[in-house]
Amino acid sequence: MAKPPALRAAVRPFKALFDSDAFAGILLIAVAAAAIALANSPLAGDYEHFFHRQFAWSPIAKLDTLHLWINDGLMAVFFFVVGLEVKREMLAGNLADARTRRLPILAAATGMAMPALVYLSIAGGEPELVRGWAIPAATDIAFAMGVVGLLAKRVPPSLRLCLLTIAIVDDIGSIAIIALFYSSGIKMAWLLAAMLVAAVMIALNRYGKQRVWPFVVCSLLLWFCVLHSGIHATIAGVVAALIIPMRTRDGYSMLENMEHGLVGWNSHFVVPLFGFANAGVPLTQLGLAAFLDPLPLAVGAGLVIGKQVGIFGSILTAEKLGFANRPSGTSWAQVWGMSALCGIGFTMSLFIGALAFPKSPLLVQEAKLGVLVGSLISAVLGYTVLRLARTQQQQPAP
């Protein structure tokens, strides 16, 4: 039955918002605010108990709380979608052309290195905090693109594309960091089993297997093996995604169809649920003065200062040296605003924070505080600068 014209007119703005880049950012802001509110309300105990109480029985003994199922299980879907996006970009997108990927790769690399250096300059004097160096190195694609979506046409398409590409390369770096620096106690039997499953998936790809279900089954088996291997389970999502065929022999794009089928679930369910389960910081226990402690201050400064200096500085230097030009039709003020938005860490930063201090709940909470405050400052600053910057204004490099 067709909807009445009045109802269609009333629903249209909400559907447009739901389909826009802005919705994912707004949703993340809402769930983060809800989590913080609950963690500082009379329901704080219920919020903590809901996610961290141990199950009497779990189909996978290693995952005996809802929090673990979200962080080690459901987040594998997030990393799977990231892996699909990375492979598509490398084969047929912005990372396929050496000339167009030159600037984003440089900006992403310096945009990860500088926050780490800023973090270590503040917190590196305390040995127990050194493991958190990678927390401010990440950029949250959904959050950053959501802020850009709120600005609509004030952000040139070239700048939007540059931000998206930097964030994708940033994700590649973050995944490598998790695999190399936040894995411990490797169990070779499980690792060999994971390698065997990956080999089967490669064979399915090589011989043109066109059905999706064998890849889905193998991806689940790969995740199960990696979960028990000592390497963080979410890495299995990336590995599986990189093996999914871009195109089968008849021209069918399994990768693109999987990405299109999962991207909505990822941005509207997986990431918000992770944010809701992890963003709750008990401010009443820590106190606002806790932000001046070395860990939250280092994380916040890394996101706000390190990201801006690293990304804006590399783009400015690249243009001065003739290595690459800034996005076409953009002013330096707009490049600065984009650099500030890259300081929105949220999802990946919260994730790395939990990995960095698995045996210290207090340090995890302090890391969360730094991520949330640093991301908020970066979002407000980036939005304000891009809102005030003149569109399509060309200026000489300072």
Coordinates of N, CA, C and O in Angstrom, one line a residue, residues 132-307:
G132 N 50.6 2.7 25.7 CA 49.4 3.4 25.2 C 49.8 4.3 24.0 O 49.0 5.1 23.6
W133 N 51.0 4.3 23.5 CA 51.5 5.2 22.5 C 50.7 5.3 21.3 O 50.6 6.3 20.6
A134 N 50.0 4.1 20.9 CA 49.2 4.1 19.7 C 47.8 4.6 19.8 O 47.1 4.7 18.8
I135 N 47.4 4.8 21.1 CA 46.0 5.2 21.3 C 45.6 6.4 20.4 O 44.5 6.4 19.8
P136 N 46.3 7.5 20.4 CA 45.9 8.7 19.7 C 46.3 8.7 18.2 O 46.1 9.6 17.5
A137 N 46.8 7.5 17.7 CA 47.2 7.4 16.3 C 46.1 7.2 15.3 O 46.3 7.4 14.1
A138 N 44.9 6.8 15.8 CA 43.9 6.4 14.9 C 42.9 7.6 14.6 O 42.7 8.5 15.4
T139 N 42.2 7.4 13.5 CA 41.1 8.4 13.1 C 39.8 7.6 12.9 O 39.8 6.5 12.3
D140 N 38.7 8.1 13.4 CA 37.4 7.4 13.3 C 36.8 7.9 12.0 O 36.3 9.0 11.9
I141 N 36.7 7.0 11.0 CA 36.1 7.4 9.7 C 34.7 7.8 9.8 O 34.3 8.9 9.3
A142 N 33.8 7.0 10.5 CA 32.4 7.4 10.6 C 32.2 8.7 11.3 O 31.4 9.5 10.9
F143 N 32.9 8.9 12.4 CA 32.7 10.2 13.2 C 33.2 11.4 12.3 O 32.5 12.4 12.2
A144 N 34.4 11.3 11.7 CA 34.9 12.4 11.0 C 34.1 12.7 9.8 O 33.8 13.9 9.5
M145 N 33.7 11.7 9.0 CA 32.8 11.9 7.8 C 31.4 12.4 8.3 O 30.8 13.1 7.5
G146 N 31.0 12.0 9.5 CA 29.7 12.5 9.9 C 29.7 14.0 10.2 O 28.8 14.7 9.8
V147 N 30.8 14.5 10.7 CA 31.0 16.0 10.9 C 31.0 16.6 9.5 O 30.4 17.7 9.3
V148 N 31.8 16.0 8.6 CA 31.8 16.6 7.2 C 30.4 16.6 6.6 O 30.0 17.6 5.9
G149 N 29.6 15.6 6.9 CA 28.3 15.5 6.4 C 27.4 16.7 6.9 O 26.5 17.2 6.2
L150 N 27.6 17.1 8.1 CA 26.9 18.2 8.7 C 27.2 19.5 8.0 O 26.4 20.4 8.0
L151 N 28.4 19.6 7.4 CA 28.8 20.8 6.8 C 28.4 20.9 5.3 O 28.5 22.0 4.7
A152 N 27.9 19.8 4.8 CA 27.3 19.7 3.5 C 28.3 20.3 2.4 O 29.5 19.9 2.4
K153 N 27.8 21.3 1.6 CA 28.6 21.8 0.5 C 29.8 22.7 0.9 O 30.5 23.2 0.1
R154 N 29.9 23.0 2.2 CA 31.0 23.9 2.7 C 32.3 23.1 2.6 O 33.4 23.8 2.6
V155 N 32.3 21.8 2.4 CA 33.5 21.1 2.3 C 33.7 20.6 0.8 O 32.8 19.9 0.3
P156 N 34.7 21.1 0.1 CA 34.9 20.7 -1.3 C 35.0 19.2 -1.5 O 35.6 18.5 -0.6
P157 N 34.5 18.6 -2.6 CA 34.6 17.1 -2.8 C 36.0 16.6 -2.7 O 36.3 15.5 -2.2
S158 N 37.0 17.4 -3.2 CA 38.4 17.0 -3.1 C 38.9 16.8 -1.7 O 39.7 15.9 -1.4
L159 N 38.5 17.7 -0.8 CA 38.9 17.6 0.6 C 38.2 16.5 1.3 O 38.8 15.8 2.1
R160 N 36.9 16.2 1.0 CA 36.2 15.1 1.5 C 36.9 13.8 1.1 O 37.1 12.9 2.0
L161 N 37.3 13.7 -0.1 CA 37.9 12.5 -0.6 C 39.3 12.3 0.0 O 39.7 11.2 0.4
C162 N 40.0 13.4 0.2 CA 41.3 13.4 0.9 C 41.2 12.9 2.3 O 41.9 12.0 2.8
L163 N 40.2 13.4 3.0 CA 40.0 13.0 4.4 C 39.6 11.5 4.5 O 40.2 10.7 5.3
L164 N 38.8 11.0 3.6 CA 38.4 9.6 3.6 C 39.6 8.7 3.3 O 39.7 7.7 4.0
T165 N 40.4 9.1 2.3 CA 41.6 8.3 2.0 C 42.6 8.3 3.1 O 43.2 7.2 3.4
I166 N 42.8 9.4 3.7 CA 43.7 9.4 4.9 C 43.2 8.5 6.0 O 44.0 7.8 6.6
A167 N 41.9 8.6 6.3 CA 41.3 7.7 7.3 C 41.5 6.2 7.0 O 41.7 5.4 7.9
I168 N 41.3 5.9 5.7 CA 41.5 4.5 5.3 C 42.9 4.0 5.5 O 43.1 2.9 6.0
V169 N 43.9 4.8 5.0 CA 45.3 4.5 5.2 C 45.6 4.4 6.7 O 46.3 3.5 7.2
D170 N 45.0 5.3 7.5 CA 45.1 5.3 8.9 C 44.7 4.0 9.5 O 45.3 3.4 10.4
D171 N 43.5 3.5 9.0 CA 43.0 2.2 9.5 C 44.0 1.1 9.2 O 44.2 0.2 10.0
I172 N 44.6 1.1 8.0 CA 45.6 0.1 7.7 C 46.8 0.1 8.7 O 47.2 -0.9 9.2
G173 N 47.2 1.3 9.0 CA 48.3 1.4 10.0 C 47.9 0.9 11.3 O 48.6 0.3 12.0
S174 N 46.6 1.3 11.8 CA 46.1 0.8 13.1 C 46.0 -0.7 13.2 O 46.4 -1.3 14.2
I175 N 45.6 -1.3 12.1 CA 45.5 -2.7 12.0 C 46.9 -3.4 12.2 O 47.0 -4.4 12.9
A176 N 47.8 -2.8 11.5 CA 49.2 -3.3 11.6 C 49.7 -3.2 13.0 O 50.4 -4.1 13.5
I177 N 49.4 -2.1 13.6 CA 49.9 -1.8 15.0 C 49.3 -2.9 15.9 O 50.0 -3.4 16.8
I178 N 48.0 -3.1 15.8 CA 47.3 -4.1 16.7 C 48.0 -5.5 16.5 O 48.2 -6.2 17.5
A179 N 48.2 -5.9 15.2 CA 48.8 -7.2 15.0 C 50.2 -7.3 15.5 O 50.6 -8.4 16.0
L180 N 51.0 -6.2 15.4 CA 52.4 -6.3 15.7 C 52.7 -6.0 17.2 O 53.6 -6.7 17.8
F181 N 52.0 -5.1 17.8 CA 52.3 -4.6 19.1 C 51.3 -5.0 20.2 O 51.7 -4.9 21.4
Y182 N 50.1 -5.5 19.9 CA 49.2 -5.8 20.9 C 48.7 -7.3 20.8 O 47.6 -7.6 21.1
S183 N 49.6 -8.1 20.4 CA 49.4 -9.6 20.4 C 50.4 -10.2 21.4 O 51.6 -9.8 21.4
S184 N 50.0 -11.2 22.1 CA 50.9 -11.8 23.1 C 50.6 -13.3 23.3 O 49.4 -13.7 23.1
G185 N 51.6 -14.0 23.8 CA 51.3 -15.4 24.1 C 50.9 -16.2 22.9 O 49.8 -16.9 22.9
I186 N 51.6 -16.1 21.8 CA 51.2 -16.8 20.5 C 51.2 -18.3 20.7 O 52.2 -18.9 21.2
K187 N 50.1 -18.9 20.3 CA 50.0 -20.4 20.4 C 50.0 -21.0 19.0 O 49.1 -20.8 18.1
M188 N 51.2 -21.6 18.7 CA 51.5 -22.0 17.3 C 50.5 -23.0 16.7 O 50.2 -22.9 15.5
A189 N 49.9 -23.9 17.5 CA 48.9 -24.8 16.9 C 47.7 -24.1 16.3 O 47.3 -24.4 15.2
W190 N 47.2 -23.1 17.1 CA 46.1 -22.4 16.6 C 46.5 -21.5 15.5 O 45.7 -21.3 14.5
L191 N 47.7 -20.9 15.5 CA 48.1 -20.0 14.4 C 48.3 -20.8 13.1 O 47.9 -20.4 12.1
L192 N 48.8 -22.1 13.2 CA 48.9 -22.9 12.0 C 47.5 -23.3 11.5 O 47.3 -23.3 10.3
A193 N 46.6 -23.5 12.4 CA 45.2 -23.8 12.0 C 44.6 -22.6 11.2 O 44.0 -22.8 10.2
A194 N 44.9 -21.4 11.7 CA 44.4 -20.2 11.1 C 45.0 -20.1 9.7 O 44.3 -19.7 8.7
M195 N 46.3 -20.4 9.6 CA 47.0 -20.3 8.3 C 46.4 -21.3 7.3 O 46.3 -21.0 6.1
L196 N 46.1 -22.5 7.8 CA 45.5 -23.5 6.9 C 44.1 -23.0 6.4 O 43.8 -23.2 5.2
V197 N 43.3 -22.5 7.3 CA 42.0 -22.0 6.8 C 42.2 -20.8 5.8 O 41.5 -20.8 4.8
A198 N 43.1 -19.9 6.1 CA 43.4 -18.9 5.1 C 43.8 -19.4 3.8 O 43.4 -18.9 2.7
A199 N 44.6 -20.5 3.8 CA 45.1 -21.1 2.5 C 43.9 -21.7 1.8 O 43.8 -21.6 0.5
V200 N 42.9 -22.3 2.5 CA 41.7 -22.8 1.8 C 40.9 -21.7 1.2 O 40.5 -21.8 0.0
M201 N 40.8 -20.5 1.8 CA 40.1 -19.4 1.3 C 40.9 -18.9 0.0 O 40.2 -18.5 -1.0
I202 N 42.2 -18.8 0.1 CA 43.0 -18.4 -1.1 C 42.7 -19.3 -2.3 O 42.6 -18.9 -3.4
A203 N 42.6 -20.7 -2.0 CA 42.3 -21.6 -3.1 C 40.9 -21.4 -3.6 O 40.7 -21.5 -4.9
L204 N 40.0 -21.1 -2.8 CA 38.6 -20.8 -3.2 C 38.6 -19.6 -4.2 O 37.9 -19.6 -5.2
N205 N 39.4 -18.6 -3.8 CA 39.5 -17.4 -4.6 C 40.2 -17.7 -5.9 O 39.7 -17.3 -7.0
R206 N 41.3 -18.4 -5.9 CA 42.1 -18.7 -7.0 C 41.3 -19.5 -8.1 O 41.4 -19.3 -9.3
Y207 N 40.5 -20.4 -7.6 CA 39.8 -21.3 -8.6 C 38.4 -20.8 -8.9 O 37.5 -21.5 -9.4
G208 N 38.2 -19.5 -8.6 CA 36.9 -18.8 -9.0 C 35.7 -19.3 -8.4 O 34.6 -19.3 -9.0
K209 N 35.7 -19.7 -7.1 CA 34.5 -20.1 -6.4 C 33.6 -18.9 -6.3 O 33.9 -17.8 -5.9
Q210 N 32.3 -19.0 -6.8 CA 31.4 -17.9 -7.0 C 30.4 -17.8 -5.8 O 29.7 -16.8 -5.7
R211 N 30.2 -18.9 -5.1 CA 29.2 -18.8 -4.0 C 29.8 -18.2 -2.7 O 31.0 -18.3 -2.4
V212 N 29.0 -17.4 -2.0 CA 29.4 -16.7 -0.9 C 29.6 -17.5 0.4 O 30.5 -17.3 1.1
W213 N 28.7 -18.6 0.6 CA 28.7 -19.3 1.8 C 30.0 -20.0 2.2 O 30.4 -20.0 3.4
P214 N 30.8 -20.5 1.2 CA 32.1 -21.1 1.6 C 33.0 -20.1 2.2 O 33.8 -20.4 3.2
F215 N 33.0 -18.9 1.7 CA 33.9 -17.8 2.2 C 33.4 -17.4 3.6 O 34.2 -17.1 4.5
V216 N 32.1 -17.4 3.8 CA 31.5 -17.0 5.1 C 31.9 -18.0 6.2 O 32.4 -17.7 7.3
V217 N 31.7 -19.3 5.9 CA 32.1 -20.4 6.8 C 33.6 -20.3 7.1 O 34.0 -20.4 8.3
C218 N 34.4 -20.2 6.1 CA 35.8 -20.1 6.3 C 36.2 -18.9 7.1 O 37.2 -19.0 8.0
S219 N 35.6 -17.8 6.9 CA 35.9 -16.6 7.7 C 35.6 -16.8 9.2 O 36.3 -16.4 10.0
L220 N 34.5 -17.5 9.5 CA 34.1 -17.8 10.9 C 35.1 -18.7 11.5 O 35.5 -18.5 12.7
L221 N 35.6 -19.7 10.7 CA 36.6 -20.6 11.2 C 37.9 -19.9 11.5 O 38.6 -20.2 12.5
L222 N 38.3 -19.0 10.5 CA 39.5 -18.3 10.7 C 39.4 -17.4 12.0 O 40.4 -17.4 12.7
W223 N 38.3 -16.7 12.2 CA 38.1 -15.9 13.4 C 38.3 -16.8 14.6 O 39.0 -16.4 15.6
F224 N 37.7 -18.0 14.7 CA 37.8 -18.9 15.8 C 39.2 -19.3 16.1 O 39.6 -19.3 17.3
C225 N 40.0 -19.6 15.1 CA 41.4 -20.0 15.2 C 42.2 -18.8 15.7 O 43.0 -19.0 16.6
V226 N 42.0 -17.7 15.1 CA 42.8 -16.5 15.5 C 42.5 -16.1 17.0 O 43.3 -15.7 17.7
L227 N 41.2 -16.2 17.3 CA 40.8 -15.9 18.7 C 41.6 -16.7 19.7 O 41.9 -16.1 20.8
H228 N 41.9 -17.9 19.4 CA 42.7 -18.7 20.4 C 44.2 -18.8 20.2 O 44.9 -19.4 20.9
S229 N 44.6 -18.0 19.2 CA 46.0 -18.1 18.8 C 46.9 -17.1 19.6 O 48.1 -17.2 19.6
G230 N 46.3 -16.1 20.2 CA 47.1 -15.0 20.9 C 47.2 -13.8 20.1 O 47.5 -12.7 20.6
I231 N 46.9 -13.8 18.8 CA 46.7 -12.6 18.0 C 45.3 -12.1 18.2 O 44.4 -12.9 18.3
H232 N 45.1 -10.8 18.2 CA 43.8 -10.4 18.5 C 42.8 -10.8 17.4 O 43.1 -10.7 16.2
A233 N 41.6 -11.3 17.8 CA 40.7 -12.0 17.0 C 40.2 -11.1 15.8 O 39.9 -11.6 14.7
T234 N 40.2 -9.8 16.0 CA 39.6 -8.9 15.0 C 40.5 -8.9 13.7 O 40.1 -8.5 12.7
I235 N 41.8 -9.2 13.9 CA 42.7 -9.3 12.7 C 42.2 -10.3 11.7 O 42.4 -10.2 10.5
A236 N 41.5 -11.3 12.2 CA 40.9 -12.3 11.3 C 40.0 -11.7 10.3 O 39.9 -12.1 9.2
G237 N 39.2 -10.7 10.8 CA 38.3 -10.0 9.9 C 39.0 -9.3 8.7 O 38.5 -9.4 7.6
V238 N 40.2 -8.7 9.0 CA 40.9 -8.1 7.9 C 41.5 -9.1 7.0 O 41.4 -8.9 5.7
V239 N 42.1 -10.2 7.5 CA 42.7 -11.2 6.7 C 41.6 -11.8 5.8 O 41.8 -12.0 4.5
A240 N 40.5 -12.2 6.3 CA 39.4 -12.8 5.5 C 39.0 -11.8 4.4 O 38.7 -12.2 3.3
A241 N 38.8 -10.5 4.8 CA 38.3 -9.5 3.8 C 39.3 -9.4 2.6 O 38.9 -9.3 1.5
L242 N 40.6 -9.4 2.9 CA 41.6 -9.3 1.9 C 41.6 -10.5 0.9 O 42.2 -10.4 -0.2
I243 N 41.1 -11.6 1.3 CA 41.0 -12.8 0.5 C 39.8 -12.9 -0.4 O 39.7 -13.6 -1.4
I244 N 38.7 -12.2 0.0 CA 37.5 -12.2 -0.7 C 37.7 -11.7 -2.1 O 38.4 -10.7 -2.4
P245 N 37.2 -12.4 -3.1 CA 37.4 -12.1 -4.6 C 36.9 -10.7 -4.9 O 35.7 -10.4 -4.5
M246 N 37.7 -9.9 -5.6 CA 37.2 -8.6 -6.1 C 36.1 -8.9 -7.2 O 35.0 -8.3 -7.1
R247 N 36.5 -9.8 -8.1 CA 35.5 -10.2 -9.1 C 35.7 -11.7 -9.5 O 36.8 -12.1 -9.5
T248 N 34.6 -12.4 -9.7 CA 34.7 -13.8 -10.1 C 34.8 -13.8 -11.6 O 34.8 -12.8 -12.3
R249 N 34.9 -15.0 -12.1 CA 35.1 -15.2 -13.6 C 34.0 -14.6 -14.4 O 34.2 -14.2 -15.6
D250 N 32.8 -14.6 -13.9 CA 31.7 -14.1 -14.7 C 31.4 -12.6 -14.5 O 30.4 -12.0 -14.9
G251 N 32.4 -11.9 -13.8 CA 32.3 -10.5 -13.6 C 31.6 -10.0 -12.3 O 31.5 -8.8 -12.0
Y252 N 31.1 -11.0 -11.5 CA 30.3 -10.7 -10.3 C 31.3 -10.2 -9.2 O 32.4 -10.8 -9.0
S253 N 31.0 -9.1 -8.6 CA 31.9 -8.5 -7.6 C 31.4 -9.0 -6.2 O 30.6 -8.3 -5.6
M254 N 32.0 -10.1 -5.7 CA 31.6 -10.6 -4.4 C 32.0 -9.6 -3.3 O 31.3 -9.3 -2.4
L255 N 33.2 -9.0 -3.5 CA 33.7 -8.0 -2.5 C 32.7 -6.8 -2.4 O 32.3 -6.4 -1.3
E256 N 32.4 -6.2 -3.5 CA 31.5 -5.0 -3.4 C 30.2 -5.3 -2.9 O 29.6 -4.6 -2.2
N257 N 29.6 -6.5 -3.2 CA 28.3 -6.9 -2.7 C 28.3 -7.2 -1.3 O 27.4 -6.8 -0.5
M258 N 29.4 -7.8 -0.8 CA 29.5 -8.0 0.7 C 29.7 -6.7 1.4 O 29.0 -6.4 2.4
E259 N 30.5 -5.8 0.8 CA 30.7 -4.4 1.5 C 29.4 -3.7 1.5 O 29.0 -3.1 2.6
H260 N 28.6 -3.7 0.4 CA 27.3 -2.9 0.4 C 26.3 -3.5 1.4 O 25.5 -2.9 2.0
G261 N 26.4 -4.9 1.5 CA 25.4 -5.5 2.4 C 25.8 -5.3 3.9 O 24.8 -5.4 4.7
L262 N 27.0 -5.1 4.2 CA 27.4 -5.0 5.6 C 27.7 -3.6 6.1 O 27.7 -3.3 7.3
V263 N 27.9 -2.6 5.2 CA 28.3 -1.3 5.6 C 27.2 -0.6 6.5 O 27.6 0.1 7.4
G264 N 26.0 -0.8 6.1 CA 24.9 -0.2 6.9 C 24.8 -0.8 8.3 O 24.7 -0.1 9.3
W265 N 24.9 -2.1 8.4 CA 24.9 -2.8 9.7 C 26.1 -2.4 10.5 O 26.0 -2.2 11.7
N266 N 27.3 -2.2 9.8 CA 28.5 -1.8 10.5 C 28.4 -0.4 11.1 O 28.7 -0.2 12.3
S267 N 27.9 0.5 10.3 CA 27.9 1.9 10.8 C 26.7 2.2 11.7 O 26.7 3.1 12.5
H268 N 25.6 1.5 11.6 CA 24.4 1.8 12.3 C 24.1 0.8 13.5 O 23.2 1.1 14.3
F269 N 24.9 -0.3 13.6 CA 24.7 -1.2 14.7 C 26.0 -1.6 15.4 O 26.1 -1.4 16.6
V270 N 27.0 -2.1 14.6 CA 28.2 -2.7 15.2 C 29.0 -1.6 15.9 O 29.3 -1.7 17.1
V271 N 29.3 -0.5 15.2 CA 30.1 0.6 15.8 C 29.4 1.3 16.9 O 29.9 1.5 18.0
P272 N 28.1 1.6 16.8 CA 27.4 2.3 17.9 C 27.3 1.4 19.1 O 27.4 1.8 20.3
L273 N 27.1 0.1 18.9 CA 27.0 -0.9 20.1 C 28.4 -0.9 20.8 O 28.4 -0.9 22.0
F274 N 29.5 -1.0 20.0 CA 30.8 -0.9 20.6 C 31.0 0.4 21.4 O 31.5 0.4 22.5
G275 N 30.6 1.5 20.8 CA 30.7 2.8 21.4 C 29.9 2.8 22.7 O 30.4 3.3 23.8
F276 N 28.7 2.3 22.7 CA 27.9 2.3 23.9 C 28.5 1.4 25.0 O 28.4 1.8 26.2
A277 N 29.1 0.3 24.6 CA 29.7 -0.6 25.6 C 31.0 -0.1 26.1 O 31.5 -0.5 27.2
N278 N 31.7 0.8 25.4 CA 33.1 1.2 25.8 C 33.2 2.7 26.2 O 34.3 3.0 26.7
A279 N 32.3 3.5 25.9 CA 32.5 5.0 26.1 C 32.1 5.4 27.5 O 32.3 6.6 27.8
G280 N 31.5 4.6 28.3 CA 31.0 5.0 29.6 C 32.2 5.2 30.5 O 32.8 4.3 31.0
V281 N 32.5 6.5 30.8 CA 33.6 6.9 31.7 C 33.0 7.4 33.0 O 32.2 8.4 33.0
P282 N 33.3 6.8 34.2 CA 32.7 7.3 35.4 C 33.4 8.6 35.9 O 34.3 8.6 36.7
L283 N 33.0 9.7 35.4 CA 33.6 11.0 35.7 C 33.5 11.3 37.2 O 34.4 12.0 37.7
T284 N 32.4 10.9 37.8 CA 32.3 11.2 39.2 C 33.3 10.5 40.1 O 33.7 10.9 41.1
Q285 N 33.8 9.3 39.6 CA 34.9 8.6 40.3 C 36.3 9.2 39.9 O 37.1 9.4 40.8
L286 N 36.5 9.5 38.6 CA 37.8 10.0 38.2 C 38.0 11.4 38.6 O 39.1 11.9 38.9
G287 N 36.9 12.2 38.4 CA 37.0 13.7 38.6 C 37.5 14.3 37.4 O 38.3 13.8 36.6
L288 N 37.0 15.5 37.1 CA 37.5 16.3 35.9 C 38.9 16.6 35.9 O 39.6 16.7 34.9
A289 N 39.5 16.7 37.1 CA 40.9 17.0 37.3 C 41.8 15.8 36.8 O 43.0 16.0 36.5
A290 N 41.1 14.6 36.6 CA 41.9 13.5 36.1 C 42.4 13.7 34.7 O 43.4 13.0 34.3
F291 N 41.8 14.6 33.9 CA 42.2 14.9 32.6 C 43.6 15.4 32.5 O 44.3 15.3 31.5
L292 N 44.1 16.0 33.7 CA 45.4 16.5 33.7 C 46.4 15.5 34.2 O 47.6 15.8 34.2
D293 N 46.0 14.3 34.4 CA 46.9 13.2 34.7 C 47.7 12.8 33.4 O 47.1 13.1 32.3
P294 N 48.8 12.2 33.5 CA 49.7 12.0 32.3 C 49.0 11.2 31.2 O 49.1 11.6 30.0
L295 N 48.2 10.2 31.5 CA 47.6 9.3 30.5 C 46.6 10.1 29.7 O 46.7 10.2 28.4
P296 N 45.5 10.6 30.3 CA 44.5 11.2 29.5 C 45.0 12.5 28.8 O 44.6 12.8 27.7
L297 N 45.9 13.2 29.5 CA 46.5 14.4 28.9 C 47.3 14.1 27.6 O 47.2 14.7 26.6
A298 N 48.1 13.0 27.7 CA 48.9 12.5 26.6 C 48.0 12.1 25.4 O 48.3 12.4 24.3
V299 N 46.9 11.3 25.7 CA 46.0 10.9 24.7 C 45.3 12.1 24.0 O 45.3 12.2 22.8
G300 N 44.8 13.0 24.8 CA 44.1 14.1 24.3 C 45.0 15.0 23.5 O 44.6 15.5 22.4
A301 N 46.2 15.3 24.0 CA 47.2 16.1 23.3 C 47.6 15.5 22.0 O 47.8 16.2 20.9
G302 N 47.8 14.2 22.0 CA 48.1 13.4 20.8 C 47.1 13.6 19.7 O 47.4 13.8 18.5
L303 N 45.8 13.5 20.1 CA 44.7 13.6 19.1 C 44.6 15.1 18.6 O 44.4 15.3 17.4
V304 N 44.6 16.0 19.5 CA 44.4 17.4 19.2 C 45.6 18.1 18.5 O 45.5 18.7 17.5
I305 N 46.7 17.9 19.1 CA 47.9 18.6 18.6 C 48.7 17.7 17.6 O 49.0 18.2 16.5
G306 N 48.9 16.5 18.0 CA 49.7 15.6 17.1 C 49.1 15.4 15.8 O 49.8 15.5 14.7
K307 N 47.8 15.2 15.7 CA 47.2 15.0 14.4 C 47.3 16.2 13.5 O 47.6 16.1 12.3

